[in-house]
């Protein structure tokens, strides 16, 4: 893979195509988690790879290339959300109920694809913070800086996302799905 990357840095189109083919499906899945639909995910993916190829000198060889590409894609998705003026709740205080997220909802019958489908149905603000925190591993301070919201708002969005997911999982279990 490093030999492909070295050729990409020389703007070799064939190498760029090879790198794209190596990572496109994983990065598309990442973009889908942030996008409203497939068209928006495709736009995020294309814009992300344009940045990967135009800013390849920024990858210093520290850490994995895939991790660097992933970070570029996440940042591209966040930029896209900002351009589309996604609204995040601006509440710094949560009620006790919103702070609760017990693990009473069993995941025994819920498969991975069902959970991903539920995450896709989260309201956009909730989904964005949930993805950044639970899947990408960012902390609330980093999320607040990325999204230009307060840490409290980040925590609120995450709590509400968890509650939203918990309610849907419980309903699915009640219905035997």
PDB file of C-alpha atoms in Angstrom:
ATOM      1  CA  UNK A   1       0.000   0.000   0.000  1.00  0.00           C
ATOM      2  CA  UNK A   2       2.881   2.385   0.742  1.00  0.00           C
ATOM      3  CA  UNK A   3       4.090   2.085  -2.852  1.00  0.00           C
ATOM      4  CA  UNK A   4       0.609   3.112  -4.035  1.00  0.00           C
ATOM      5  CA  UNK A   5       0.680   6.078  -1.646  1.00  0.00           C
ATOM      6  CA  UNK A   6       4.088   7.183  -2.877  1.00  0.00           C
ATOM      7  CA  UNK A   7       2.760   7.169  -6.432  1.00  0.00           C
ATOM      8  CA  UNK A   8      -0.341   9.106  -5.294  1.00  0.00           C
ATOM      9  CA  UNK A   9       1.928  11.806  -3.905  1.00  0.00           C
ATOM     10  CA  UNK A  10       3.307  12.188  -7.446  1.00  0.00           C
ATOM     11  CA  UNK A  11      -0.267  12.738  -8.713  1.00  0.00           C
ATOM     12  CA  UNK A  12      -0.284   9.468 -10.632  1.00  0.00           C
ATOM     13  CA  UNK A  13      -3.923   8.908 -11.608  1.00  0.00           C
ATOM     14  CA  UNK A  14      -3.640   5.120 -11.729  1.00  0.00           C
ATOM     15  CA  UNK A  15      -2.301   5.034  -8.154  1.00  0.00           C
ATOM     16  CA  UNK A  16      -5.075   7.368  -7.012  1.00  0.00           C
ATOM     17  CA  UNK A  17      -7.609   5.037  -8.574  1.00  0.00           C
ATOM     18  CA  UNK A  18      -6.007   2.052  -6.828  1.00  0.00           C
ATOM     19  CA  UNK A  19      -6.045   3.812  -3.450  1.00  0.00           C
ATOM     20  CA  UNK A  20      -9.644   4.884  -3.995  1.00  0.00           C
ATOM     21  CA  UNK A  21     -10.625   1.298  -4.780  1.00  0.00           C
ATOM     22  CA  UNK A  22      -8.850   0.048  -1.645  1.00  0.00           C
ATOM     23  CA  UNK A  23     -10.680   2.390   0.728  1.00  0.00           C
ATOM     24  CA  UNK A  24     -13.839   3.622  -1.010  1.00  0.00           C
ATOM     25  CA  UNK A  25     -16.252   1.069   0.455  1.00  0.00           C
ATOM     26  CA  UNK A  26     -15.090   1.619   4.051  1.00  0.00           C
ATOM     27  CA  UNK A  27     -15.098   5.385   3.664  1.00  0.00           C
ATOM     28  CA  UNK A  28     -18.494   5.341   1.950  1.00  0.00           C
ATOM     29  CA  UNK A  29     -19.902   3.460   4.952  1.00  0.00           C
ATOM     30  CA  UNK A  30     -18.415   6.161   7.188  1.00  0.00           C
ATOM     31  CA  UNK A  31     -19.951   8.926   5.047  1.00  0.00           C
ATOM     32  CA  UNK A  32     -23.348   7.207   5.108  1.00  0.00           C
ATOM     33  CA  UNK A  33     -23.384   7.466   8.891  1.00  0.00           C
ATOM     34  CA  UNK A  34     -23.230  11.264   8.622  1.00  0.00           C
ATOM     35  CA  UNK A  35     -25.222  11.864   5.438  1.00  0.00           C
ATOM     36  CA  UNK A  36     -28.946  12.275   5.014  1.00  0.00           C
ATOM     37  CA  UNK A  37     -28.984  10.038   1.965  1.00  0.00           C
ATOM     38  CA  UNK A  38     -26.796   8.159  -0.504  1.00  0.00           C
ATOM     39  CA  UNK A  39     -26.297  11.161  -2.776  1.00  0.00           C
ATOM     40  CA  UNK A  40     -24.964  13.254   0.082  1.00  0.00           C
ATOM     41  CA  UNK A  41     -22.722  10.352   1.176  1.00  0.00           C
ATOM     42  CA  UNK A  42     -21.342  10.094  -2.370  1.00  0.00           C
ATOM     43  CA  UNK A  43     -20.617  13.829  -2.373  1.00  0.00           C
ATOM     44  CA  UNK A  44     -18.840  13.527   0.986  1.00  0.00           C
ATOM     45  CA  UNK A  45     -16.821  10.586  -0.314  1.00  0.00           C
ATOM     46  CA  UNK A  46     -15.764  12.382  -3.483  1.00  0.00           C
ATOM     47  CA  UNK A  47     -14.886  15.586  -1.643  1.00  0.00           C
ATOM     48  CA  UNK A  48     -12.982  13.590   0.944  1.00  0.00           C
ATOM     49  CA  UNK A  49     -10.858  11.810  -1.648  1.00  0.00           C
ATOM     50  CA  UNK A  50     -10.184  15.084  -3.429  1.00  0.00           C
ATOM     51  CA  UNK A  51      -8.791  16.358  -0.128  1.00  0.00           C
ATOM     52  CA  UNK A  52      -6.805  13.163   0.436  1.00  0.00           C
ATOM     53  CA  UNK A  53      -5.116  13.561  -2.945  1.00  0.00           C
ATOM     54  CA  UNK A  54      -4.667  17.329  -2.814  1.00  0.00           C
ATOM     55  CA  UNK A  55      -3.333  17.361   0.753  1.00  0.00           C
ATOM     56  CA  UNK A  56      -1.308  14.176   0.686  1.00  0.00           C
ATOM     57  CA  UNK A  57       1.752  16.009   2.013  1.00  0.00           C
ATOM     58  CA  UNK A  58      -0.107  16.386   5.325  1.00  0.00           C
ATOM     59  CA  UNK A  59       0.183  12.658   6.008  1.00  0.00           C
ATOM     60  CA  UNK A  60       3.498  12.359   7.780  1.00  0.00           C
ATOM     61  CA  UNK A  61       3.609   8.571   7.894  1.00  0.00           C
ATOM     62  CA  UNK A  62       2.730   8.489  11.590  1.00  0.00           C
ATOM     63  CA  UNK A  63      -0.050   6.068  12.296  1.00  0.00           C
ATOM     64  CA  UNK A  64      -1.908   4.181   9.625  1.00  0.00           C
ATOM     65  CA  UNK A  65      -2.723   5.663   6.248  1.00  0.00           C
ATOM     66  CA  UNK A  66      -6.253   4.332   6.610  1.00  0.00           C
ATOM     67  CA  UNK A  67      -6.631   6.179   9.917  1.00  0.00           C
ATOM     68  CA  UNK A  68      -5.486   9.427   8.306  1.00  0.00           C
ATOM     69  CA  UNK A  69      -7.885   8.964   5.387  1.00  0.00           C
ATOM     70  CA  UNK A  70     -10.666   8.206   7.878  1.00  0.00           C
ATOM     71  CA  UNK A  71      -9.967  11.458   9.731  1.00  0.00           C
ATOM     72  CA  UNK A  72     -10.057  13.402   6.451  1.00  0.00           C
ATOM     73  CA  UNK A  73     -13.434  11.798   5.666  1.00  0.00           C
ATOM     74  CA  UNK A  74     -14.865  12.627   9.095  1.00  0.00           C
ATOM     75  CA  UNK A  75     -13.701  16.235   8.757  1.00  0.00           C
ATOM     76  CA  UNK A  76     -15.196  16.403   5.269  1.00  0.00           C
ATOM     77  CA  UNK A  77     -18.510  15.071   6.582  1.00  0.00           C
ATOM     78  CA  UNK A  78     -18.508  17.652   9.378  1.00  0.00           C
ATOM     79  CA  UNK A  79     -17.763  20.431   6.858  1.00  0.00           C
ATOM     80  CA  UNK A  80     -20.690  19.259   4.777  1.00  0.00           C
ATOM     81  CA  UNK A  81     -22.977  19.340   7.803  1.00  0.00           C
ATOM     82  CA  UNK A  82     -21.829  22.858   8.616  1.00  0.00           C
ATOM     83  CA  UNK A  83     -22.501  24.005   5.048  1.00  0.00           C
ATOM     84  CA  UNK A  84     -25.988  22.541   5.290  1.00  0.00           C
ATOM     85  CA  UNK A  85     -26.424  24.343   8.623  1.00  0.00           C
ATOM     86  CA  UNK A  86     -27.340  21.303  10.680  1.00  0.00           C
ATOM     87  CA  UNK A  87     -28.891  22.487  13.920  1.00  0.00           C
ATOM     88  CA  UNK A  88     -27.711  21.144  17.237  1.00  0.00           C
ATOM     89  CA  UNK A  89     -29.658  21.621  20.422  1.00  0.00           C
ATOM     90  CA  UNK A  90     -28.085  24.365  22.469  1.00  0.00           C
ATOM     91  CA  UNK A  91     -29.043  23.156  25.883  1.00  0.00           C
ATOM     92  CA  UNK A  92     -26.372  22.863  28.523  1.00  0.00           C
ATOM     93  CA  UNK A  93     -28.633  21.353  31.136  1.00  0.00           C
ATOM     94  CA  UNK A  94     -30.188  17.953  30.956  1.00  0.00           C
ATOM     95  CA  UNK A  95     -33.047  16.608  32.966  1.00  0.00           C
ATOM     96  CA  UNK A  96     -32.312  13.619  35.144  1.00  0.00           C
ATOM     97  CA  UNK A  97     -34.265  11.417  32.758  1.00  0.00           C
ATOM     98  CA  UNK A  98     -32.155  12.533  29.785  1.00  0.00           C
ATOM     99  CA  UNK A  99     -28.961  11.827  31.719  1.00  0.00           C
ATOM    100  CA  UNK A 100     -30.067   8.261  32.373  1.00  0.00           C
ATOM    101  CA  UNK A 101     -29.072   5.641  29.927  1.00  0.00           C
ATOM    102  CA  UNK A 102     -29.417   2.314  31.548  1.00  0.00           C
ATOM    103  CA  UNK A 103     -28.608  -0.861  29.762  1.00  0.00           C
ATOM    104  CA  UNK A 104     -32.067  -2.297  30.300  1.00  0.00           C
ATOM    105  CA  UNK A 105     -32.576  -2.658  26.575  1.00  0.00           C
ATOM    106  CA  UNK A 106     -31.280  -6.039  25.602  1.00  0.00           C
ATOM    107  CA  UNK A 107     -29.260  -6.322  22.425  1.00  0.00           C
ATOM    108  CA  UNK A 108     -29.627 -10.104  22.265  1.00  0.00           C
ATOM    109  CA  UNK A 109     -31.985 -10.087  19.306  1.00  0.00           C
ATOM    110  CA  UNK A 110     -30.703  -6.944  17.641  1.00  0.00           C
ATOM    111  CA  UNK A 111     -28.211  -7.551  14.886  1.00  0.00           C
ATOM    112  CA  UNK A 112     -25.503  -5.194  13.677  1.00  0.00           C
ATOM    113  CA  UNK A 113     -27.404  -4.116  10.552  1.00  0.00           C
ATOM    114  CA  UNK A 114     -30.529  -3.352  12.590  1.00  0.00           C
ATOM    115  CA  UNK A 115     -28.491  -1.161  14.911  1.00  0.00           C
ATOM    116  CA  UNK A 116     -26.870   0.668  11.985  1.00  0.00           C
ATOM    117  CA  UNK A 117     -30.309   1.249  10.464  1.00  0.00           C
ATOM    118  CA  UNK A 118     -31.507   2.698  13.756  1.00  0.00           C
ATOM    119  CA  UNK A 119     -28.474   4.978  13.930  1.00  0.00           C
ATOM    120  CA  UNK A 120     -29.199   6.186  10.384  1.00  0.00           C
ATOM    121  CA  UNK A 121     -32.699   7.176  11.520  1.00  0.00           C
ATOM    122  CA  UNK A 122     -31.443   9.340  14.392  1.00  0.00           C
ATOM    123  CA  UNK A 123     -32.116  13.055  13.937  1.00  0.00           C
ATOM    124  CA  UNK A 124     -29.069  14.583  12.249  1.00  0.00           C
ATOM    125  CA  UNK A 125     -27.677  16.446  15.264  1.00  0.00           C
ATOM    126  CA  UNK A 126     -28.008  13.393  17.494  1.00  0.00           C
ATOM    127  CA  UNK A 127     -26.530  11.126  14.832  1.00  0.00           C
ATOM    128  CA  UNK A 128     -23.521  13.345  14.234  1.00  0.00           C
ATOM    129  CA  UNK A 129     -22.534  13.537  17.892  1.00  0.00           C
ATOM    130  CA  UNK A 130     -23.296   9.844  18.434  1.00  0.00           C
ATOM    131  CA  UNK A 131     -21.072   8.873  15.491  1.00  0.00           C
ATOM    132  CA  UNK A 132     -18.232  11.123  16.599  1.00  0.00           C
ATOM    133  CA  UNK A 133     -18.369   9.958  20.210  1.00  0.00           C
ATOM    134  CA  UNK A 134     -19.439   6.313  20.125  1.00  0.00           C
ATOM    135  CA  UNK A 135     -17.979   5.208  16.812  1.00  0.00           C
ATOM    136  CA  UNK A 136     -15.076   7.537  16.017  1.00  0.00           C
ATOM    137  CA  UNK A 137     -13.955   7.867  19.646  1.00  0.00           C
ATOM    138  CA  UNK A 138     -13.785  11.652  19.991  1.00  0.00           C
ATOM    139  CA  UNK A 139     -14.390  13.200  23.423  1.00  0.00           C
ATOM    140  CA  UNK A 140     -16.918  15.958  24.103  1.00  0.00           C
ATOM    141  CA  UNK A 141     -14.301  18.706  24.073  1.00  0.00           C
ATOM    142  CA  UNK A 142     -13.089  17.607  20.623  1.00  0.00           C
ATOM    143  CA  UNK A 143     -16.668  17.298  19.350  1.00  0.00           C
ATOM    144  CA  UNK A 144     -17.569  20.736  20.657  1.00  0.00           C
ATOM    145  CA  UNK A 145     -14.598  22.230  18.810  1.00  0.00           C
ATOM    146  CA  UNK A 146     -15.357  20.325  15.599  1.00  0.00           C
ATOM    147  CA  UNK A 147     -19.030  21.278  15.557  1.00  0.00           C
ATOM    148  CA  UNK A 148     -18.677  24.710  17.152  1.00  0.00           C
ATOM    149  CA  UNK A 149     -21.075  23.833  19.974  1.00  0.00           C
ATOM    150  CA  UNK A 150     -20.625  23.758  23.736  1.00  0.00           C
ATOM    151  CA  UNK A 151     -19.483  20.604  25.516  1.00  0.00           C
ATOM    152  CA  UNK A 152     -22.847  20.601  27.274  1.00  0.00           C
ATOM    153  CA  UNK A 153     -24.617  20.561  23.925  1.00  0.00           C
ATOM    154  CA  UNK A 154     -22.437  17.666  22.804  1.00  0.00           C
ATOM    155  CA  UNK A 155     -23.318  15.749  25.966  1.00  0.00           C
ATOM    156  CA  UNK A 156     -26.975  16.608  25.517  1.00  0.00           C
ATOM    157  CA  UNK A 157     -27.021  15.422  21.904  1.00  0.00           C
ATOM    158  CA  UNK A 158     -25.341  12.153  22.912  1.00  0.00           C
ATOM    159  CA  UNK A 159     -27.712  11.571  25.795  1.00  0.00           C
ATOM    160  CA  UNK A 160     -30.728  12.254  23.620  1.00  0.00           C
ATOM    161  CA  UNK A 161     -29.362   9.984  20.889  1.00  0.00           C
ATOM    162  CA  UNK A 162     -28.902   7.176  23.404  1.00  0.00           C
ATOM    163  CA  UNK A 163     -32.410   7.656  24.772  1.00  0.00           C
ATOM    164  CA  UNK A 164     -33.846   7.758  21.243  1.00  0.00           C
ATOM    165  CA  UNK A 165     -32.043   4.508  20.383  1.00  0.00           C
ATOM    166  CA  UNK A 166     -33.035   2.892  23.685  1.00  0.00           C
ATOM    167  CA  UNK A 167     -36.719   3.656  23.085  1.00  0.00           C
ATOM    168  CA  UNK A 168     -36.607   2.206  19.554  1.00  0.00           C
ATOM    169  CA  UNK A 169     -34.778  -0.921  20.728  1.00  0.00           C
ATOM    170  CA  UNK A 170     -37.333  -1.457  23.496  1.00  0.00           C
ATOM    171  CA  UNK A 171     -40.189  -1.070  21.005  1.00  0.00           C
ATOM    172  CA  UNK A 172     -38.545  -3.556  18.658  1.00  0.00           C
ATOM    173  CA  UNK A 173     -38.193  -6.044  21.515  1.00  0.00           C
ATOM    174  CA  UNK A 174     -41.812  -5.548  22.551  1.00  0.00           C
ATOM    175  CA  UNK A 175     -42.874  -6.282  18.992  1.00  0.00           C
ATOM    176  CA  UNK A 176     -40.565  -9.285  18.852  1.00  0.00           C
ATOM    177  CA  UNK A 177     -38.488  -7.889  16.026  1.00  0.00           C
TER     178      UNK A 177
END
